[in-house]
Amino acid sequence: MDEENNFLPSDFTTRFRELQLLPLQELVEEIYRLFHLSRVEGQDAYMLAFMDAVTEYLQNNPPDRDNFLVHWEEKLRRTTIPGGDIEGIRILSIHKSKGLEFHTVLLPFCDWKLENKTYNQLVWCTLTEAPFNELSLVPVNYSSLMAQSFYHEYYKKERLQLWVDNLNLLYVAFTRAEKNLILWSRKGQKNTVSTLLLNTLNSVAGQIPAGWDGESLFEFGHLLPSDPEGTDSPTNRLTTKPEKRIIRMVSCTLPAGFRQTNRSAEFIRGEEEDPTADFIQKGKLLHTLFSHIRRTDDLDSAISKLLFEGVIDSLDTFHELKRVAENAFRHHQVQEWYSGTYKIYNECSILYPSAENHRVRRPDRVMINGDEVIVVDYKFGKADESYDQKLKEYMGLLAVMGYKNISGYLWYVYTNELIKIS
């Protein structure tokens, strides 16, 4: 193995064990870079086709290297693809050439049968004559024997369809040529397209040369050479020919990066230089946590959900928030609110008309038990007179909605203090 390593890139040999751990797609791209295959000119079309084959394989198979090597041996290595910049002859079947156009088309073996002579297809027939009418459908092997049977009409229809299919195939082959069409066929082949062509040459060409025996060369028109590059400059954009462009394969390494979830990104503002940023951040987290809690029993599941979603970014923050919440729920009045006796509306919007437009207010928590209504607003900072006014606005909106016995509380969670607003 040491002798082989002398012929391999040093990065490949030193990272051999690391490469074995890579997924198949990344492994292929890494080998492409380590062996500097981009330096090999004129092979980009093959490399791109190979990468597409790897991607297609991974869509339906597990990313296992050994299985892919088996797939390579059994199927992929025999696959042929056209090169990127072709200066020669492209070999295509008539079916694969459909929709394409070429300056000159060479069509060898233009003498296929007008109908299938292997007789390996079934024709489904229905007859009204007894005793054949006892079956609604009868599968019959297609052959000339059908012409002498009760199924002769089905034979004629099937034969016509076979002729039409093969004539369509001939039409596709003939219409691929832009300037020159050259074909080879044999004389004396019955029921083939060559016999059909031979019988129609006079009407197509106008006049067959005297003494032509059907075996020598027959020419109609004259060969047109390819136009020199750059001589054709049409003014009509619709007739402009496509330009050849060489496509290069480039493989770039993409370092793995961390990406926050959408919900957690809402809490990250990049305020590291602000000494109060951490305090404000924890207040937002606690506010979000409380909005998920309806009863005290919901605390564990709610905070675990925020940790799973990435809203809480560390176990230290997880335990600190849980400690603050558990301490807040020890208040005797808070325990009553979260006992399950109230109908809870967390973060529910109240839509009301105003002079400017429709406006929305969203109280943190509204609890209803019979005719008693309690509005709670969570606070995680110092007291402010604006908090009282905002809570009174919530209470006023609920009164307009028809509720009578309404009380409001400002809940300062860190100090676990409740301020009743009348």
Coordinates of C-alpha atoms in Angstrom, one line a residue:
M1 CA 0.0 0.0 0.0
D2 CA 2.9 2.4 0.7
E3 CA 4.1 2.1 -2.9
E4 CA 0.6 3.0 -4.2
N5 CA 0.5 6.0 -1.9
N6 CA 3.4 7.5 -3.7
F7 CA 1.2 7.9 -6.8
L8 CA -1.8 9.4 -4.9
P9 CA -2.3 13.0 -3.7
S10 CA -0.9 13.5 -0.2
D11 CA -4.2 15.1 1.0
F12 CA -6.0 11.9 -0.1
T13 CA -3.7 9.5 1.8
T14 CA -3.6 11.6 5.0
R15 CA -7.4 12.1 5.1
F16 CA -8.2 8.5 4.0
R17 CA -10.0 7.6 7.2
E18 CA -11.8 10.9 7.4
L19 CA -13.0 10.4 3.8
Q20 CA -14.5 7.0 4.7
L21 CA -16.9 8.8 7.0
L22 CA -18.3 11.2 4.5
P23 CA -21.7 10.7 2.8
L24 CA -21.5 9.5 -0.8
Q25 CA -22.3 12.8 -2.4
E26 CA -19.7 14.7 -0.4
L27 CA -17.2 11.9 -0.9
V28 CA -17.5 12.1 -4.7
E29 CA -17.0 15.9 -4.7
E30 CA -14.1 15.7 -2.3
I31 CA -12.3 13.1 -4.4
Y32 CA -12.9 15.4 -7.4
R33 CA -11.2 18.3 -5.6
L34 CA -8.3 16.2 -4.1
F35 CA -7.4 14.6 -7.4
H36 CA -7.7 18.0 -9.2
L37 CA -9.9 16.5 -11.9
S38 CA -10.8 20.1 -13.0
R39 CA -7.4 20.3 -14.7
V40 CA -8.4 17.5 -17.2
E41 CA -9.7 19.5 -20.2
G42 CA -12.7 18.4 -22.3
Q43 CA -14.1 16.0 -19.7
D44 CA -16.5 18.3 -17.9
A45 CA -19.6 16.9 -19.7
Y46 CA -18.7 13.4 -18.4
M47 CA -18.1 14.6 -14.8
L48 CA -21.4 16.5 -14.8
A49 CA -23.2 13.5 -16.1
F50 CA -21.6 11.3 -13.4
M51 CA -22.6 13.8 -10.6
D52 CA -26.2 13.8 -12.0
A53 CA -26.1 10.0 -11.9
V54 CA -24.9 10.0 -8.3
T55 CA -27.7 12.4 -7.3
E56 CA -30.3 10.3 -9.2
Y57 CA -29.0 7.1 -7.4
L58 CA -29.3 8.7 -4.0
Q59 CA -32.9 9.7 -4.6
N60 CA -34.0 6.0 -4.6
N61 CA -31.2 4.2 -2.8
P62 CA -29.4 4.4 0.6
P63 CA -26.1 6.4 0.5
D64 CA -24.0 3.3 0.8
R65 CA -20.6 3.2 -1.0
D66 CA -20.5 -0.6 -1.6
N67 CA -24.1 -0.6 -3.1
F68 CA -23.1 2.3 -5.4
L69 CA -20.0 0.4 -6.6
V70 CA -22.3 -2.5 -7.4
H71 CA -24.6 -0.2 -9.3
W72 CA -21.6 1.2 -11.2
E73 CA -20.5 -2.3 -12.2
E74 CA -23.9 -3.5 -13.2
K75 CA -25.3 -0.5 -15.0
L76 CA -23.7 2.9 -14.7
R77 CA -20.3 2.2 -16.3
R78 CA -22.1 1.0 -19.5
T79 CA -24.0 4.3 -19.9
T80 CA -23.0 6.4 -22.8
I81 CA -23.4 10.2 -22.9
P82 CA -22.6 12.7 -25.6
G83 CA -19.5 14.8 -25.1
G84 CA -19.5 18.5 -24.4
D85 CA -17.9 19.9 -27.6
I86 CA -18.6 17.5 -30.4
E87 CA -16.6 17.6 -33.7
G88 CA -17.6 14.3 -35.2
I89 CA -20.5 12.0 -35.7
R90 CA -23.2 11.5 -33.0
I91 CA -24.8 8.1 -33.0
L92 CA -28.4 8.2 -31.9
S93 CA -31.4 6.0 -32.3
I94 CA -34.3 7.4 -34.2
H95 CA -36.4 7.6 -31.0
K96 CA -33.7 9.6 -29.1
S97 CA -33.2 12.0 -32.0
K98 CA -36.8 13.2 -31.9
G99 CA -37.0 16.9 -31.5
L100 CA -33.3 17.4 -32.6
E101 CA -31.9 18.9 -35.8
F102 CA -28.6 18.2 -37.5
H103 CA -26.9 19.7 -40.6
T104 CA -26.4 16.3 -42.1
V105 CA -28.1 13.0 -41.2
L106 CA -26.7 9.6 -42.1
L107 CA -29.4 6.8 -41.9
P108 CA -28.0 3.3 -42.3
F109 CA -30.1 0.2 -42.4
C110 CA -33.2 2.0 -43.7
D111 CA -35.0 -1.2 -44.4
W112 CA -36.9 -2.2 -41.3
K113 CA -40.2 -4.1 -41.5
L114 CA -43.4 -2.3 -41.8
E115 CA -45.0 -4.7 -39.3
N116 CA -43.8 -6.8 -36.5
K117 CA -42.8 -10.2 -37.7
T118 CA -42.0 -11.7 -34.3
Y119 CA -45.7 -12.0 -33.6
N120 CA -45.1 -11.4 -29.9
Q121 CA -48.0 -9.0 -29.2
L122 CA -51.6 -9.6 -28.2
V123 CA -54.7 -8.2 -29.9
W124 CA -57.8 -8.0 -27.7
C125 CA -60.8 -9.0 -29.7
T126 CA -64.6 -9.1 -29.2
L127 CA -66.9 -11.2 -31.4
T128 CA -70.6 -11.5 -31.7
E129 CA -70.6 -14.9 -33.3
A130 CA -71.1 -18.0 -31.2
P131 CA -69.4 -19.6 -29.4
F132 CA -66.8 -16.8 -29.3
N133 CA -69.3 -14.3 -27.9
E134 CA -69.3 -16.1 -24.5
L135 CA -66.2 -14.2 -23.6
S136 CA -66.3 -10.4 -23.5
L137 CA -62.6 -10.1 -24.5
V138 CA -60.3 -12.7 -26.2
P139 CA -56.5 -12.2 -26.4
V140 CA -55.2 -13.4 -29.7
N141 CA -51.6 -13.6 -30.8
Y142 CA -51.1 -11.3 -33.8
S143 CA -50.1 -13.2 -36.9
S144 CA -51.1 -13.5 -40.6
L145 CA -53.3 -16.5 -39.6
M146 CA -55.8 -14.0 -38.2
A147 CA -56.6 -12.9 -41.8
Q148 CA -58.2 -16.3 -42.4
S149 CA -60.2 -16.3 -39.2
F150 CA -63.2 -14.6 -37.5
Y151 CA -60.7 -12.0 -36.3
H152 CA -59.7 -10.7 -39.7
E153 CA -61.1 -7.2 -39.1
Y154 CA -59.0 -6.9 -36.0
Y155 CA -56.0 -8.1 -38.0
K156 CA -56.5 -5.4 -40.6
K157 CA -56.8 -2.7 -38.0
E158 CA -53.7 -3.9 -36.1
R159 CA -51.7 -4.2 -39.3
L160 CA -52.7 -0.7 -40.3
Q161 CA -51.5 0.7 -36.9
L162 CA -48.2 -1.1 -37.3
W163 CA -47.7 0.4 -40.7
V164 CA -48.6 3.9 -39.4
D165 CA -46.2 3.5 -36.5
N166 CA -43.3 2.6 -38.8
L167 CA -44.1 5.3 -41.3
N168 CA -44.1 7.8 -38.4
L169 CA -40.7 6.4 -37.4
L170 CA -39.5 7.0 -41.0
Y171 CA -40.9 10.6 -40.9
V172 CA -39.0 11.3 -37.7
A173 CA -35.8 10.0 -39.3
F174 CA -36.2 12.1 -42.4
T175 CA -37.1 15.3 -40.7
R176 CA -34.0 15.4 -38.5
A177 CA -31.8 16.7 -41.4
E178 CA -31.4 20.4 -41.9
K179 CA -29.4 20.3 -45.2
N180 CA -28.3 16.8 -46.2
L181 CA -30.0 13.4 -45.8
I182 CA -28.0 10.2 -46.7
L183 CA -29.5 6.8 -46.3
W184 CA -28.6 3.2 -47.1
S185 CA -31.1 0.4 -47.8
R186 CA -31.3 -2.9 -49.5
K187 CA -33.2 -3.9 -52.7
G188 CA -35.7 -6.8 -52.7
Q189 CA -36.8 -6.6 -49.1
K190 CA -40.6 -7.2 -49.0
N191 CA -42.8 -5.2 -46.7
T192 CA -40.0 -2.9 -45.6
V193 CA -39.6 0.8 -45.7
S194 CA -36.9 0.4 -48.4
T195 CA -39.4 -1.2 -50.8
L196 CA -41.8 1.6 -50.1
L197 CA -39.1 4.2 -50.8
L198 CA -38.1 2.5 -54.0
N199 CA -41.7 2.5 -55.2
T200 CA -42.2 6.2 -54.5
L201 CA -38.9 7.6 -55.8
N202 CA -40.3 8.4 -59.2
S203 CA -43.1 10.5 -57.8
V204 CA -40.8 12.2 -55.3
A205 CA -37.8 12.8 -57.4
G206 CA -39.7 13.5 -60.6
Q207 CA -37.7 11.2 -62.8
I208 CA -35.5 8.1 -62.1
P209 CA -32.3 8.1 -64.2
A210 CA -32.4 5.7 -67.1
G211 CA -30.7 2.4 -66.4
W212 CA -30.8 2.8 -62.7
D213 CA -31.0 -0.7 -61.2
G214 CA -32.0 0.2 -57.6
E215 CA -28.7 -0.8 -56.2
S216 CA -26.3 1.9 -57.3
L217 CA -26.2 5.4 -55.8
F218 CA -29.2 7.6 -56.4
E219 CA -28.9 11.3 -55.8
F220 CA -31.6 14.0 -55.6
G221 CA -30.3 17.5 -55.3
H222 CA -26.7 18.2 -54.2
L223 CA -24.7 18.2 -51.0
L224 CA -24.5 21.4 -49.1
P225 CA -21.4 22.0 -47.0
S226 CA -21.5 23.5 -43.5
D227 CA -21.4 27.3 -43.3
P228 CA -18.1 28.7 -42.1
E229 CA -18.1 29.9 -38.5
G230 CA -19.2 33.6 -38.2
T231 CA -20.5 34.0 -41.7
D232 CA -24.2 33.7 -40.8
S233 CA -25.5 36.8 -39.1
P234 CA -29.3 36.9 -39.4
T235 CA -31.2 40.0 -38.5
N236 CA -34.2 38.0 -37.2
R237 CA -33.6 37.0 -33.6
L238 CA -35.9 34.0 -34.0
T239 CA -33.7 32.5 -36.7
T240 CA -30.4 33.0 -34.7
K241 CA -28.6 29.8 -34.2
P242 CA -27.5 28.9 -30.6
E243 CA -23.9 29.4 -29.8
K244 CA -21.7 26.7 -28.5
R245 CA -20.5 27.3 -25.0
I246 CA -18.1 25.1 -23.0
I247 CA -19.5 24.3 -19.6
R248 CA -17.0 23.9 -16.8
M249 CA -17.6 21.9 -13.7
V250 CA -16.6 23.7 -10.5
S251 CA -16.8 22.2 -7.0
C252 CA -16.6 24.5 -4.0
T253 CA -16.3 23.6 -0.3
L254 CA -19.1 24.9 1.8
P255 CA -18.3 25.1 5.5
A256 CA -21.0 23.9 7.8
G257 CA -22.8 26.7 9.6
F258 CA -25.3 27.1 12.4
R259 CA -28.7 28.4 11.5
Q260 CA -31.3 29.4 14.1
T261 CA -34.9 28.5 13.9
N262 CA -37.3 31.2 12.8
R263 CA -38.8 31.4 16.3
S264 CA -35.5 31.7 18.1
A265 CA -34.2 34.3 15.6
E266 CA -37.0 36.6 16.9
F267 CA -35.2 36.8 20.3
I268 CA -31.7 37.5 18.9
R269 CA -31.0 41.2 18.3
G270 CA -27.2 41.3 18.5
E271 CA -27.2 43.6 21.6
E272 CA -24.1 42.1 23.2
E273 CA -22.6 45.6 24.0
D274 CA -25.7 46.6 26.0
P275 CA -25.4 45.5 29.6
T276 CA -29.2 45.2 29.9
A277 CA -29.6 43.0 26.8
D278 CA -29.3 39.7 28.7
F279 CA -31.9 40.9 31.3
I280 CA -34.3 42.0 28.5
Q281 CA -33.7 38.7 26.6
K282 CA -34.6 36.6 29.6
G283 CA -37.7 38.7 30.1
K284 CA -38.8 37.9 26.5
L285 CA -38.1 34.2 27.1
L286 CA -40.2 34.2 30.3
H287 CA -43.0 36.1 28.5
T288 CA -43.0 33.5 25.8
L289 CA -42.9 30.7 28.3
F290 CA -45.9 32.0 30.3
S291 CA -47.9 32.3 27.1
H292 CA -47.7 28.5 26.7
I293 CA -48.8 27.7 30.2
R294 CA -52.4 27.4 31.2
R295 CA -52.0 25.4 34.4
T296 CA -49.0 24.9 36.7
D297 CA -48.7 21.3 35.5
D298 CA -47.9 22.7 32.0
L299 CA -44.5 24.3 33.1
D300 CA -42.3 21.3 32.3
S301 CA -43.7 20.5 28.9
A302 CA -43.8 24.2 27.9
I303 CA -40.2 24.9 28.8
S304 CA -39.0 21.7 27.2
K305 CA -40.8 22.6 24.0
L306 CA -39.0 26.0 23.9
L307 CA -35.7 24.2 24.4
F308 CA -36.5 21.7 21.6
E309 CA -37.4 24.6 19.2
G310 CA -34.2 26.4 19.8
V311 CA -35.8 29.4 21.6
I312 CA -33.9 28.5 24.7
D313 CA -30.3 28.1 23.5
S314 CA -28.6 26.5 26.5
L315 CA -29.3 24.2 29.5
D316 CA -28.1 27.0 31.9
T317 CA -30.8 29.3 30.6
F318 CA -33.3 26.4 30.7
H319 CA -32.7 25.8 34.4
E320 CA -32.6 29.5 35.3
L321 CA -36.0 30.2 33.6
K322 CA -37.5 27.1 35.2
R323 CA -36.3 28.3 38.6
V324 CA -37.8 31.8 38.1
A325 CA -41.1 30.3 36.9
E326 CA -41.4 27.8 39.8
N327 CA -40.7 30.6 42.3
A328 CA -43.4 32.8 40.7
F329 CA -46.0 30.0 40.8
R330 CA -45.5 29.7 44.6
H331 CA -47.6 32.9 45.1
H332 CA -51.0 31.8 46.6
Q333 CA -53.1 33.9 44.3
V334 CA -51.1 32.8 41.2
Q335 CA -51.7 29.2 42.2
E336 CA -55.4 29.9 42.1
W337 CA -55.1 31.5 38.6
Y338 CA -53.3 28.4 37.3
S339 CA -55.4 25.8 39.1
G340 CA -57.6 25.0 36.1
T341 CA -60.8 26.6 37.4
Y342 CA -60.7 29.5 35.0
K343 CA -61.3 29.6 31.2
I344 CA -58.0 30.9 29.8
Y345 CA -57.3 33.2 26.9
N346 CA -53.5 33.6 26.5
E347 CA -52.3 36.2 24.0
C348 CA -55.7 36.5 22.4
S349 CA -56.3 39.6 20.2
I350 CA -59.0 42.2 20.8
L351 CA -59.9 44.0 17.6
Y352 CA -61.7 47.4 18.0
P353 CA -62.4 50.4 15.7
S354 CA -60.6 53.7 16.2
A355 CA -60.4 57.0 14.4
E356 CA -57.4 55.9 12.4
N357 CA -58.4 52.4 11.5
H358 CA -59.1 49.1 13.2
R359 CA -56.6 48.5 16.0
V360 CA -55.6 45.4 18.0
R361 CA -54.8 44.9 21.6
R362 CA -53.5 41.7 23.0
P363 CA -53.6 41.2 26.8
D364 CA -51.1 38.6 28.2
R365 CA -53.7 36.5 30.0
V366 CA -57.5 36.8 30.5
M367 CA -59.2 34.4 32.9
I368 CA -63.0 34.0 33.1
N369 CA -64.9 32.1 35.8
G370 CA -68.7 32.8 35.7
D371 CA -69.2 36.5 35.7
E372 CA -65.7 37.1 37.1
V373 CA -63.0 38.4 34.7
I374 CA -59.4 38.8 35.6
V375 CA -56.8 40.5 33.3
V376 CA -53.1 39.9 33.9
D377 CA -50.2 41.6 32.3
Y378 CA -46.7 40.1 32.9
K379 CA -43.8 42.5 33.7
F380 CA -40.1 41.7 34.0
G381 CA -38.7 45.1 34.7
K382 CA -39.2 48.2 36.9
A383 CA -42.6 49.7 37.6
D384 CA -43.9 52.3 35.1
E385 CA -47.1 54.4 35.1
S386 CA -47.7 53.5 31.4
Y387 CA -48.3 49.9 32.5
D388 CA -51.3 51.0 34.6
Q389 CA -52.8 52.9 31.7
K390 CA -52.3 49.9 29.3
L391 CA -54.0 47.5 31.6
K392 CA -56.9 49.9 32.1
E393 CA -57.3 50.0 28.4
Y394 CA -57.6 46.2 28.3
M395 CA -60.2 46.3 31.0
G396 CA -62.2 49.0 29.2
L397 CA -62.3 47.0 26.0
L398 CA -63.6 44.0 27.9
A399 CA -66.3 46.2 29.5
V400 CA -67.4 47.3 26.1
M401 CA -67.6 43.7 25.1
G402 CA -70.2 43.2 27.9
Y403 CA -68.2 41.9 30.8
K404 CA -69.1 43.4 34.3
N405 CA -67.0 42.1 37.1
I406 CA -63.5 42.9 35.8
S407 CA -60.3 43.2 37.7
G408 CA -56.7 43.7 36.5
Y409 CA -53.3 42.8 37.9
L410 CA -49.7 43.8 37.0
W411 CA -47.6 40.7 37.8
Y412 CA -43.9 41.6 38.4
V413 CA -42.5 38.1 37.9
Y414 CA -39.0 38.6 39.2
T415 CA -40.1 40.1 42.5
N416 CA -43.3 38.0 42.4
E417 CA -45.4 41.1 43.3
L418 CA -49.0 41.5 42.2
I419 CA -50.4 45.1 41.8
K420 CA -54.2 45.3 41.5
I421 CA -55.5 48.0 39.1
S422 CA -59.0 49.2 39.6

